[in-house]
Amino acid sequence: MPNLEGKVAIVTGAGRGIGRAHALALAAAGASVVVNDLGAALSGEGHDDTPAQQVVEEITGAGGNAAANGENVADFAGAQRLIHQAIDDFGRLDILVNNAGILRDRMIVNMTEQEWDAVINVHLKGHFAPTRHAAAHWRERSKEGDEVRGRIINTSSPSGVFGNIGQSNYGAAKAGIAGFTLIVAQELQRYGVTVNCLAPNARTRMTEETFDMGAPADGFDPLDPANMSPLVVALAADDAQHITGQVFHVWGGAINALHGWDAGELFARDERWDADALLHELVERFPDGVAPPGMIAGMQAAGGQSLRAQ
Ligand SMILES: NC(=O)c1ccc[n+]([C@@H]2O[C@H](COP(=O)([O-])OP(=O)(O)OC[C@H]3O[C@@H](n4cnc5c(N)ncnc54)[C@H](O)[C@@H]3O)[C@@H](O)[C@H]2O)c1
């Protein structure tokens, strides 16, 4: 395992599920971990300090260093307090894992304004706010002459990169997080900070109703949340200093470095198209029409696995 001793990590939404697995894995690799979790319901409502506290106890019980934080990651000032807590409690910040998230699924025709706003806010602003304050900290350190090896690891979703019915709010936020990753990776490279992204698959309270696959009685469980975390630990290592701007799809032991939007079909002319000629060309080049393949097909092409039992 890469040695992360002396490094300080923040994992948001680390009170349960995938974030908890990341926090435990980072701590096992030697990092001190700030375990952030609002302790919200799956829909984002409520506040409970217990989940974050329990993960801190698990880490300290195993001999690691950890501290709890109950801030809402989508609160700009709260996110700043979170970043400052890592520096105050452990003297520095090296790794920020943006993982906190909620769900409010609904078909677009019925989606309420609140369902849209809440999901966009927790995911997109909840990635922006901690990233913004961590970036300011690393820029300051870099300007002071430190050799910064900062790490940001974001959390997208197969829903965001392949598109899942019933999740226009969530998928739009998760696609936004993949785009955010590409841009922030380019902006922060000059300060020695890498920015990557996971599109995970795990059995948690978020997916327990979606996945038909229960845990196997014995042997490898591809949907164990802990399968998501070796990638986080690997990306956090000093040796991964030049791996940035990537979105990784993870299913069990299958990890794809995804290709996002690529150049695709080219419809080229040396002058402006007129709409009639363009329509003719579109119909000719797509004789059977064209439509997104959907999330299951995307996942099968990626990890060779489907969300549902075969
Ligand atoms: N489980 C999967 O298969 C899967 C697939 C794709 C993406 N994801 C993403 O992975 C991340 C973790 O999901 P999970 O499955 O572990 O879900 P989870 O519900 O088990 O954990 C999410 C945690 O985030 C916390 N949280 C919610 N809003 C918060 C806020 N505003 N501030 C701080 N903490 C907050 C919750 O209290 C919860 O403990 C999410 O971003 C999710 O969208 C999960």
GROMACS .gro file of C-alpha atoms and ligand atoms in nm:
model
  354
    1MET     CA    1   0.000   0.000   0.000
    2PRO     CA    2   0.135   0.351  -0.075
    3ASN     CA    3   0.261   0.518   0.240
    4LEU     CA    4   0.057   0.829   0.320
    5GLU     CA    5   0.213   0.888   0.659
    6GLY     CA    6   0.239   1.257   0.742
    7LYS     CA    7  -0.038   1.346   0.497
    8VAL     CA    8  -0.371   1.495   0.600
    9ALA     CA    9  -0.694   1.410   0.421
   10ILE     CA   10  -1.051   1.535   0.428
   11VAL     CA   11  -1.325   1.299   0.310
   12THR     CA   12  -1.670   1.456   0.275
   13GLY     CA   13  -1.978   1.244   0.342
   14ALA     CA   14  -1.751   0.994   0.520
   15GLY     CA   15  -1.994   0.888   0.791
   16ARG     CA   16  -2.119   0.594   0.588
   17GLY     CA   17  -2.107   0.419   0.250
   18ILE     CA   18  -1.826   0.490   0.006
   19GLY     CA   19  -1.689   0.791   0.197
   20ARG     CA   20  -1.647   0.581   0.511
   21ALA     CA   21  -1.451   0.323   0.309
   22HIS     CA   22  -1.225   0.598   0.168
   23ALA     CA   23  -1.163   0.740   0.518
   24LEU     CA   24  -1.072   0.397   0.659
   25ALA     CA   25  -0.842   0.320   0.363
   26LEU     CA   26  -0.663   0.657   0.380
   27ALA     CA   27  -0.615   0.615   0.755
   28ALA     CA   28  -0.486   0.258   0.708
   29ALA     CA   29  -0.229   0.399   0.463
   30GLY     CA   30  -0.112   0.637   0.736
   31ALA     CA   31  -0.298   0.962   0.661
   32SER     CA   32  -0.470   1.165   0.932
   33VAL     CA   33  -0.832   1.203   0.828
   34VAL     CA   34  -1.099   1.466   0.887
   35VAL     CA   35  -1.423   1.271   0.864
   36ASN     CA   36  -1.686   1.515   0.740
   37ASP     CA   37  -2.052   1.419   0.746
   38LEU     CA   38  -2.366   1.618   0.797
   39GLY     CA   39  -2.543   1.298   0.895
   40ALA     CA   40  -2.827   1.369   0.653
   41ALA     CA   41  -3.104   1.142   0.531
   42LEU     CA   42  -3.062   1.007   0.176
   43SER     CA   43  -3.274   1.301   0.054
   44GLY     CA   44  -3.040   1.546   0.229
   45GLU     CA   45  -3.263   1.640   0.523
   46GLY     CA   46  -3.162   1.636   0.888
   47HIS     CA   47  -2.836   1.649   1.079
   48ASP     CA   48  -2.675   1.385   1.299
   49ASP     CA   49  -2.315   1.390   1.424
   50THR     CA   50  -2.316   1.018   1.510
   51PRO     CA   51  -2.207   0.865   1.173
   52ALA     CA   52  -1.894   1.085   1.145
   53GLN     CA   53  -1.811   1.026   1.511
   54GLN     CA   54  -1.843   0.648   1.469
   55VAL     CA   55  -1.597   0.646   1.177
   56VAL     CA   56  -1.353   0.857   1.380
   57GLU     CA   57  -1.378   0.599   1.659
   58GLU     CA   58  -1.316   0.314   1.411
   59ILE     CA   59  -1.002   0.489   1.285
   60THR     CA   60  -0.864   0.588   1.626
   61GLY     CA   61  -0.954   0.243   1.764
   62ALA     CA   62  -0.729   0.093   1.496
   63GLY     CA   63  -0.445   0.327   1.598
   64GLY     CA   64  -0.502   0.598   1.334
   65ASN     CA   65  -0.559   0.974   1.357
   66ALA     CA   66  -0.900   1.121   1.279
   67ALA     CA   67  -1.130   1.407   1.370
   68ALA     CA   68  -1.500   1.457   1.302
   69ASN     CA   69  -1.656   1.750   1.118
   70GLY     CA   70  -2.030   1.809   1.076
   71GLU     CA   71  -2.033   2.093   0.822
   72ASN     CA   72  -2.265   2.104   0.523
   73VAL     CA   73  -2.025   2.089   0.226
   74ALA     CA   74  -2.257   2.305   0.016
   75ASP     CA   75  -2.229   2.593   0.266
   76PHE     CA   76  -1.946   2.815   0.141
   77ALA     CA   77  -1.841   2.937   0.487
   78GLY     CA   78  -1.888   2.589   0.634
   79ALA     CA   79  -1.661   2.443   0.367
   80GLN     CA   80  -1.396   2.699   0.460
   81ARG     CA   81  -1.424   2.596   0.826
   82LEU     CA   82  -1.381   2.233   0.715
   83ILE     CA   83  -1.056   2.312   0.530
   84HIS     CA   84  -0.933   2.519   0.826
   85GLN     CA   85  -1.015   2.238   1.068
   86ALA     CA   86  -0.775   2.003   0.886
   87ILE     CA   87  -0.499   2.265   0.909
   88ASP     CA   88  -0.578   2.353   1.273
   89ASP     CA   89  -0.611   1.991   1.393
   90PHE     CA   90  -0.335   1.829   1.189
   91GLY     CA   91  -0.116   2.117   1.065
   92ARG     CA   92  -0.172   2.083   0.690
   93LEU     CA   93  -0.397   1.957   0.412
   94ASP     CA   94  -0.286   1.724   0.133
   95ILE     CA   95  -0.589   1.531   0.011
   96LEU     CA   96  -0.950   1.641  -0.039
   97VAL     CA   97  -1.199   1.369  -0.134
   98ASN     CA   98  -1.531   1.528  -0.239
   99ASN     CA   99  -1.780   1.248  -0.190
  100ALA     CA  100  -2.090   1.374  -0.002
  101GLY     CA  101  -2.412   1.333  -0.195
  102ILE     CA  102  -2.787   1.292  -0.186
  103LEU     CA  103  -3.062   1.161  -0.413
  104ARG     CA  104  -3.407   1.288  -0.505
  105ASP     CA  105  -3.501   1.083  -0.813
  106ARG     CA  106  -3.803   1.180  -1.020
  107MET     CA  107  -3.895   1.172  -1.389
  108ILE     CA  108  -3.844   1.516  -1.541
  109VAL     CA  109  -4.216   1.571  -1.601
  110ASN     CA  110  -4.283   1.553  -1.227
  111MET     CA  111  -3.963   1.691  -1.079
  112THR     CA  112  -4.014   1.978  -0.835
  113GLU     CA  113  -3.799   2.287  -0.814
  114GLN     CA  114  -3.688   2.180  -0.463
  115GLU     CA  115  -3.582   1.835  -0.586
  116TRP     CA  116  -3.377   1.995  -0.860
  117ASP     CA  117  -3.220   2.265  -0.642
  118ALA     CA  118  -3.132   2.038  -0.348
  119VAL     CA  119  -2.948   1.780  -0.559
  120ILE     CA  120  -2.764   2.035  -0.773
  121ASN     CA  121  -2.665   2.224  -0.458
  122VAL     CA  122  -2.526   1.936  -0.250
  123HIS     CA  123  -2.333   1.780  -0.538
  124LEU     CA  124  -2.214   2.074  -0.748
  125LYS     CA  125  -2.175   2.346  -0.486
  126GLY     CA  126  -2.069   2.074  -0.241
  127HIS     CA  127  -1.776   2.002  -0.474
  128PHE     CA  128  -1.705   2.367  -0.557
  129ALA     CA  129  -1.696   2.505  -0.202
  130PRO     CA  130  -1.436   2.273  -0.038
  131THR     CA  131  -1.231   2.271  -0.360
  132ARG     CA  132  -1.227   2.650  -0.374
  133HIS     CA  133  -1.096   2.685  -0.018
  134ALA     CA  134  -0.846   2.400  -0.050
  135ALA     CA  135  -0.716   2.551  -0.375
  136ALA     CA  136  -0.658   2.888  -0.204
  137HIS     CA  137  -0.461   2.710   0.070
  138TRP     CA  138  -0.245   2.520  -0.179
  139ARG     CA  139  -0.182   2.829  -0.392
  140GLU     CA  140  -0.062   3.011  -0.080
  141ARG     CA  141   0.170   2.724   0.011
  142SER     CA  142   0.302   2.705  -0.345
  143LYS     CA  143   0.372   3.081  -0.348
  144GLU     CA  144   0.561   3.042  -0.021
  145GLY     CA  145   0.791   2.800  -0.203
  146ASP     CA  146   0.653   2.470  -0.070
  147GLU     CA  147   0.658   2.172  -0.305
  148VAL     CA  148   0.283   2.109  -0.295
  149ARG     CA  149   0.150   1.763  -0.379
  150GLY     CA  150  -0.218   1.838  -0.336
  151ARG     CA  151  -0.488   1.592  -0.430
  152ILE     CA  152  -0.855   1.644  -0.509
  153ILE     CA  153  -1.063   1.337  -0.581
  154ASN     CA  154  -1.420   1.410  -0.689
  155THR     CA  155  -1.720   1.181  -0.716
  156SER     CA  156  -1.923   1.157  -1.035
  157SER     CA  157  -2.148   0.864  -1.120
  158PRO     CA  158  -2.232   0.624  -1.404
  159SER     CA  159  -2.556   0.824  -1.409
  160GLY     CA  160  -2.361   1.139  -1.493
  161VAL     CA  161  -2.129   0.991  -1.755
  162PHE     CA  162  -2.372   0.747  -1.921
  163GLY     CA  163  -2.711   0.897  -1.828
  164ASN     CA  164  -2.976   0.725  -1.614
  165ILE     CA  165  -3.349   0.764  -1.648
  166GLY     CA  166  -3.518   0.934  -1.351
  167GLN     CA  167  -3.202   1.118  -1.247
  168SER     CA  168  -3.191   1.436  -1.455
  169ASN     CA  169  -3.105   1.642  -1.145
  170TYR     CA  170  -2.847   1.397  -1.008
  171GLY     CA  171  -2.699   1.302  -1.347
  172ALA     CA  172  -2.668   1.668  -1.452
  173ALA     CA  173  -2.485   1.742  -1.127
  174LYS     CA  174  -2.261   1.437  -1.172
  175ALA     CA  175  -2.184   1.525  -1.536
  176GLY     CA  176  -2.106   1.874  -1.408
  177ILE     CA  177  -1.864   1.726  -1.157
  178ALA     CA  178  -1.681   1.541  -1.437
  179GLY     CA  179  -1.655   1.871  -1.631
  180PHE     CA  180  -1.550   2.056  -1.315
  181THR     CA  181  -1.272   1.797  -1.271
  182LEU     CA  182  -1.131   1.865  -1.619
  183ILE     CA  183  -1.118   2.241  -1.567
  184VAL     CA  184  -0.990   2.249  -1.209
  185ALA     CA  185  -0.722   1.992  -1.304
  186GLN     CA  186  -0.594   2.234  -1.566
  187GLU     CA  187  -0.614   2.534  -1.333
  188LEU     CA  188  -0.436   2.374  -1.036
  189GLN     CA  189  -0.162   2.186  -1.221
  190ARG     CA  190   0.065   2.491  -1.183
  191TYR     CA  191   0.042   2.461  -0.802
  192GLY     CA  192   0.123   2.088  -0.791
  193VAL     CA  193  -0.236   1.978  -0.731
  194THR     CA  194  -0.392   1.687  -0.921
  195VAL     CA  195  -0.769   1.663  -0.966
  196ASN     CA  196  -0.931   1.333  -1.057
  197CYS     CA  197  -1.278   1.184  -1.032
  198LEU     CA  198  -1.447   0.850  -0.955
  199ALA     CA  199  -1.765   0.714  -1.108
  200PRO     CA  200  -1.825   0.447  -0.842
  201ASN     CA  201  -2.055   0.148  -0.804
  202ALA     CA  202  -2.124   0.014  -0.457
  203ARG     CA  203  -2.400  -0.129  -0.246
  204THR     CA  204  -2.490   0.150  -0.001
  205ARG     CA  205  -2.818   0.294   0.122
  206MET     CA  206  -2.812   0.504  -0.197
  207THR     CA  207  -2.823   0.200  -0.424
  208GLU     CA  208  -2.963  -0.084  -0.218
  209GLU     CA  209  -3.297  -0.058  -0.396
  210THR     CA  210  -3.140  -0.022  -0.743
  211PHE     CA  211  -2.900  -0.313  -0.736
  212ASP     CA  212  -3.056  -0.654  -0.778
  213MET     CA  213  -2.729  -0.806  -0.664
  214GLY     CA  214  -2.706  -0.899  -0.296
  215ALA     CA  215  -2.371  -0.971  -0.135
  216PRO     CA  216  -2.236  -1.318  -0.228
  217ALA     CA  217  -2.230  -1.571   0.057
  218ASP     CA  218  -1.853  -1.596   0.018
  219GLY     CA  219  -1.576  -1.477  -0.212
  220PHE     CA  220  -1.525  -1.138  -0.370
  221ASP     CA  221  -1.816  -0.896  -0.344
  222PRO     CA  222  -1.791  -0.660  -0.647
  223LEU     CA  223  -2.024  -0.409  -0.485
  224ASP     CA  224  -1.840  -0.374  -0.153
  225PRO     CA  225  -1.787   0.004  -0.106
  226ALA     CA  226  -1.427  -0.073  -0.003
  227ASN     CA  227  -1.353  -0.166  -0.366
  228MET     CA  228  -1.371   0.205  -0.451
  229SER     CA  229  -1.094   0.310  -0.214
  230PRO     CA  230  -0.765   0.160  -0.346
  231LEU     CA  231  -0.793   0.406  -0.636
  232VAL     CA  232  -0.826   0.697  -0.391
  233VAL     CA  233  -0.521   0.580  -0.196
  234ALA     CA  234  -0.323   0.526  -0.520
  235LEU     CA  235  -0.411   0.870  -0.658
  236ALA     CA  236  -0.316   1.027  -0.324
  237ALA     CA  237   0.037   0.884  -0.342
  238ASP     CA  238   0.332   1.104  -0.440
  239ASP     CA  239   0.405   0.875  -0.736
  240ALA     CA  240   0.069   0.974  -0.891
  241GLN     CA  241   0.183   1.339  -0.918
  242HIS     CA  242   0.135   1.347  -1.296
  243ILE     CA  243  -0.201   1.171  -1.323
  244THR     CA  244  -0.468   1.438  -1.338
  245GLY     CA  245  -0.799   1.531  -1.499
  246GLN     CA  246  -0.913   1.168  -1.525
  247VAL     CA  247  -1.258   1.021  -1.460
  248PHE     CA  248  -1.234   0.658  -1.347
  249HIS     CA  249  -1.531   0.419  -1.365
  250VAL     CA  250  -1.500   0.152  -1.094
  251TRP     CA  251  -1.688  -0.176  -1.072
  252GLY     CA  252  -1.538  -0.434  -0.838
  253GLY     CA  253  -1.187  -0.491  -0.968
  254ALA     CA  254  -1.254  -0.332  -1.311
  255ILE     CA  255  -1.136   0.028  -1.339
  256ASN     CA  256  -1.167   0.225  -1.663
  257ALA     CA  257  -1.000   0.559  -1.729
  258LEU     CA  258  -1.302   0.685  -1.921
  259HIS     CA  259  -1.291   0.879  -2.244
  260GLY     CA  260  -1.545   1.155  -2.205
  261TRP     CA  261  -1.676   1.357  -2.492
  262ASP     CA  262  -1.463   1.270  -2.791
  263ALA     CA  263  -1.464   1.431  -3.132
  264GLY     CA  264  -1.725   1.187  -3.270
  265GLU     CA  265  -1.883   1.216  -3.616
  266LEU     CA  266  -1.756   1.506  -3.823
  267PHE     CA  267  -1.986   1.705  -4.050
  268ALA     CA  268  -1.740   1.940  -4.219
  269ARG     CA  269  -1.761   2.198  -4.496
  270ASP     CA  270  -1.540   2.488  -4.594
  271GLU     CA  271  -1.835   2.724  -4.561
  272ARG     CA  272  -2.142   2.765  -4.337
  273TRP     CA  273  -2.391   2.480  -4.365
  274ASP     CA  274  -2.740   2.556  -4.482
  275ALA     CA  275  -3.000   2.377  -4.271
  276ASP     CA  276  -3.149   2.178  -4.561
  277ALA     CA  277  -2.816   2.032  -4.667
  278LEU     CA  278  -2.724   1.965  -4.306
  279LEU     CA  279  -3.052   1.785  -4.235
  280HIS     CA  280  -2.998   1.572  -4.545
  281GLU     CA  281  -2.648   1.484  -4.427
  282LEU     CA  282  -2.767   1.405  -4.071
  283VAL     CA  283  -3.035   1.168  -4.196
  284GLU     CA  284  -2.795   1.007  -4.442
  285ARG     CA  285  -2.523   0.952  -4.182
  286PHE     CA  286  -2.769   0.832  -3.915
  287PRO     CA  287  -3.005   0.622  -4.130
  288ASP     CA  288  -3.148   0.442  -3.826
  289GLY     CA  289  -3.161   0.756  -3.612
  290VAL     CA  290  -2.934   0.806  -3.316
  291ALA     CA  291  -3.001   0.808  -2.939
  292PRO     CA  292  -2.801   0.758  -2.617
  293PRO     CA  293  -2.747   0.390  -2.537
  294GLY     CA  294  -2.838   0.438  -2.169
  295MET     CA  295  -2.657   0.368  -1.847
  296ILE     CA  296  -2.661  -0.011  -1.847
  297ALA     CA  297  -2.510  -0.031  -2.197
  298GLY     CA  298  -2.249   0.227  -2.099
  299MET     CA  299  -2.155   0.033  -1.789
  300GLN     CA  300  -2.138  -0.296  -1.977
  301ALA     CA  301  -1.903  -0.139  -2.230
  302ALA     CA  302  -1.691   0.003  -1.947
  303GLY     CA  303  -1.640  -0.255  -1.674
  304GLY     CA  304  -1.806  -0.537  -1.864
  305GLN     CA  305  -2.064  -0.547  -1.586
  306SER     CA  306  -2.426  -0.452  -1.556
  307LEU     CA  307  -2.604  -0.287  -1.270
  308ARG     CA  308  -2.856  -0.566  -1.267
  309ALA     CA  309  -2.814  -0.938  -1.217
  310GLN     CA  310  -2.761  -1.124  -1.546
  311LIG     N1  311  -2.329   0.387  -0.420
  311LIG     C1  312  -2.309   0.396  -0.551
  311LIG     O1  313  -2.313   0.297  -0.624
  311LIG     C2  314  -2.279   0.527  -0.614
  311LIG     C3  315  -2.279   0.533  -0.753
  311LIG     C4  316  -2.246   0.652  -0.814
  311LIG     C5  317  -2.212   0.761  -0.737
  311LIG     N2  318  -2.215   0.754  -0.602
  311LIG     C6  319  -2.177   0.874  -0.527
  311LIG     O2  320  -2.086   0.837  -0.425
  311LIG     C7  321  -2.099   0.927  -0.315
  311LIG     C8  322  -2.121   0.850  -0.187
  311LIG     O3  323  -2.246   0.782  -0.197
  311LIG     P1  324  -2.290   0.660  -0.104
  311LIG     O4  325  -2.347   0.558  -0.196
  311LIG     O5  326  -2.179   0.624  -0.012
  311LIG     O6  327  -2.412   0.728  -0.027
  311LIG     P2  328  -2.448   0.739   0.130
  311LIG     O7  329  -2.582   0.800   0.137
  311LIG     O8  330  -2.424   0.608   0.196
  311LIG     O9  331  -2.339   0.841   0.185
  311LIG     C9  332  -2.341   0.979   0.156
  311LIG    C10  333  -2.305   1.056   0.281
  311LIG    O10  334  -2.302   1.197   0.249
  311LIG    C11  335  -2.353   1.268   0.360
  311LIG     N3  336  -2.401   1.399   0.316
  311LIG    C12  337  -2.511   1.426   0.241
  311LIG     N4  338  -2.523   1.558   0.221
  311LIG    C13  339  -2.418   1.617   0.284
  311LIG    C14  340  -2.374   1.751   0.297
  311LIG     N5  341  -2.442   1.852   0.241
  311LIG     N6  342  -2.260   1.777   0.368
  311LIG    C15  343  -2.191   1.676   0.426
  311LIG     N7  344  -2.229   1.546   0.417
  311LIG    C16  345  -2.341   1.517   0.346
  311LIG    C17  346  -2.465   1.180   0.413
  311LIG    O11  347  -2.496   1.210   0.548
  311LIG    C18  348  -2.407   1.039   0.392
  311LIG    O12  349  -2.344   0.990   0.510
  311LIG    C19  350  -2.213   1.021  -0.352
  311LIG    O13  351  -2.161   1.139  -0.409
  311LIG    C20  352  -2.290   0.942  -0.455
  311LIG    O14  353  -2.367   1.026  -0.538
  311LIG    C21  354  -2.248   0.639  -0.538
   0.00000   0.00000   0.00000
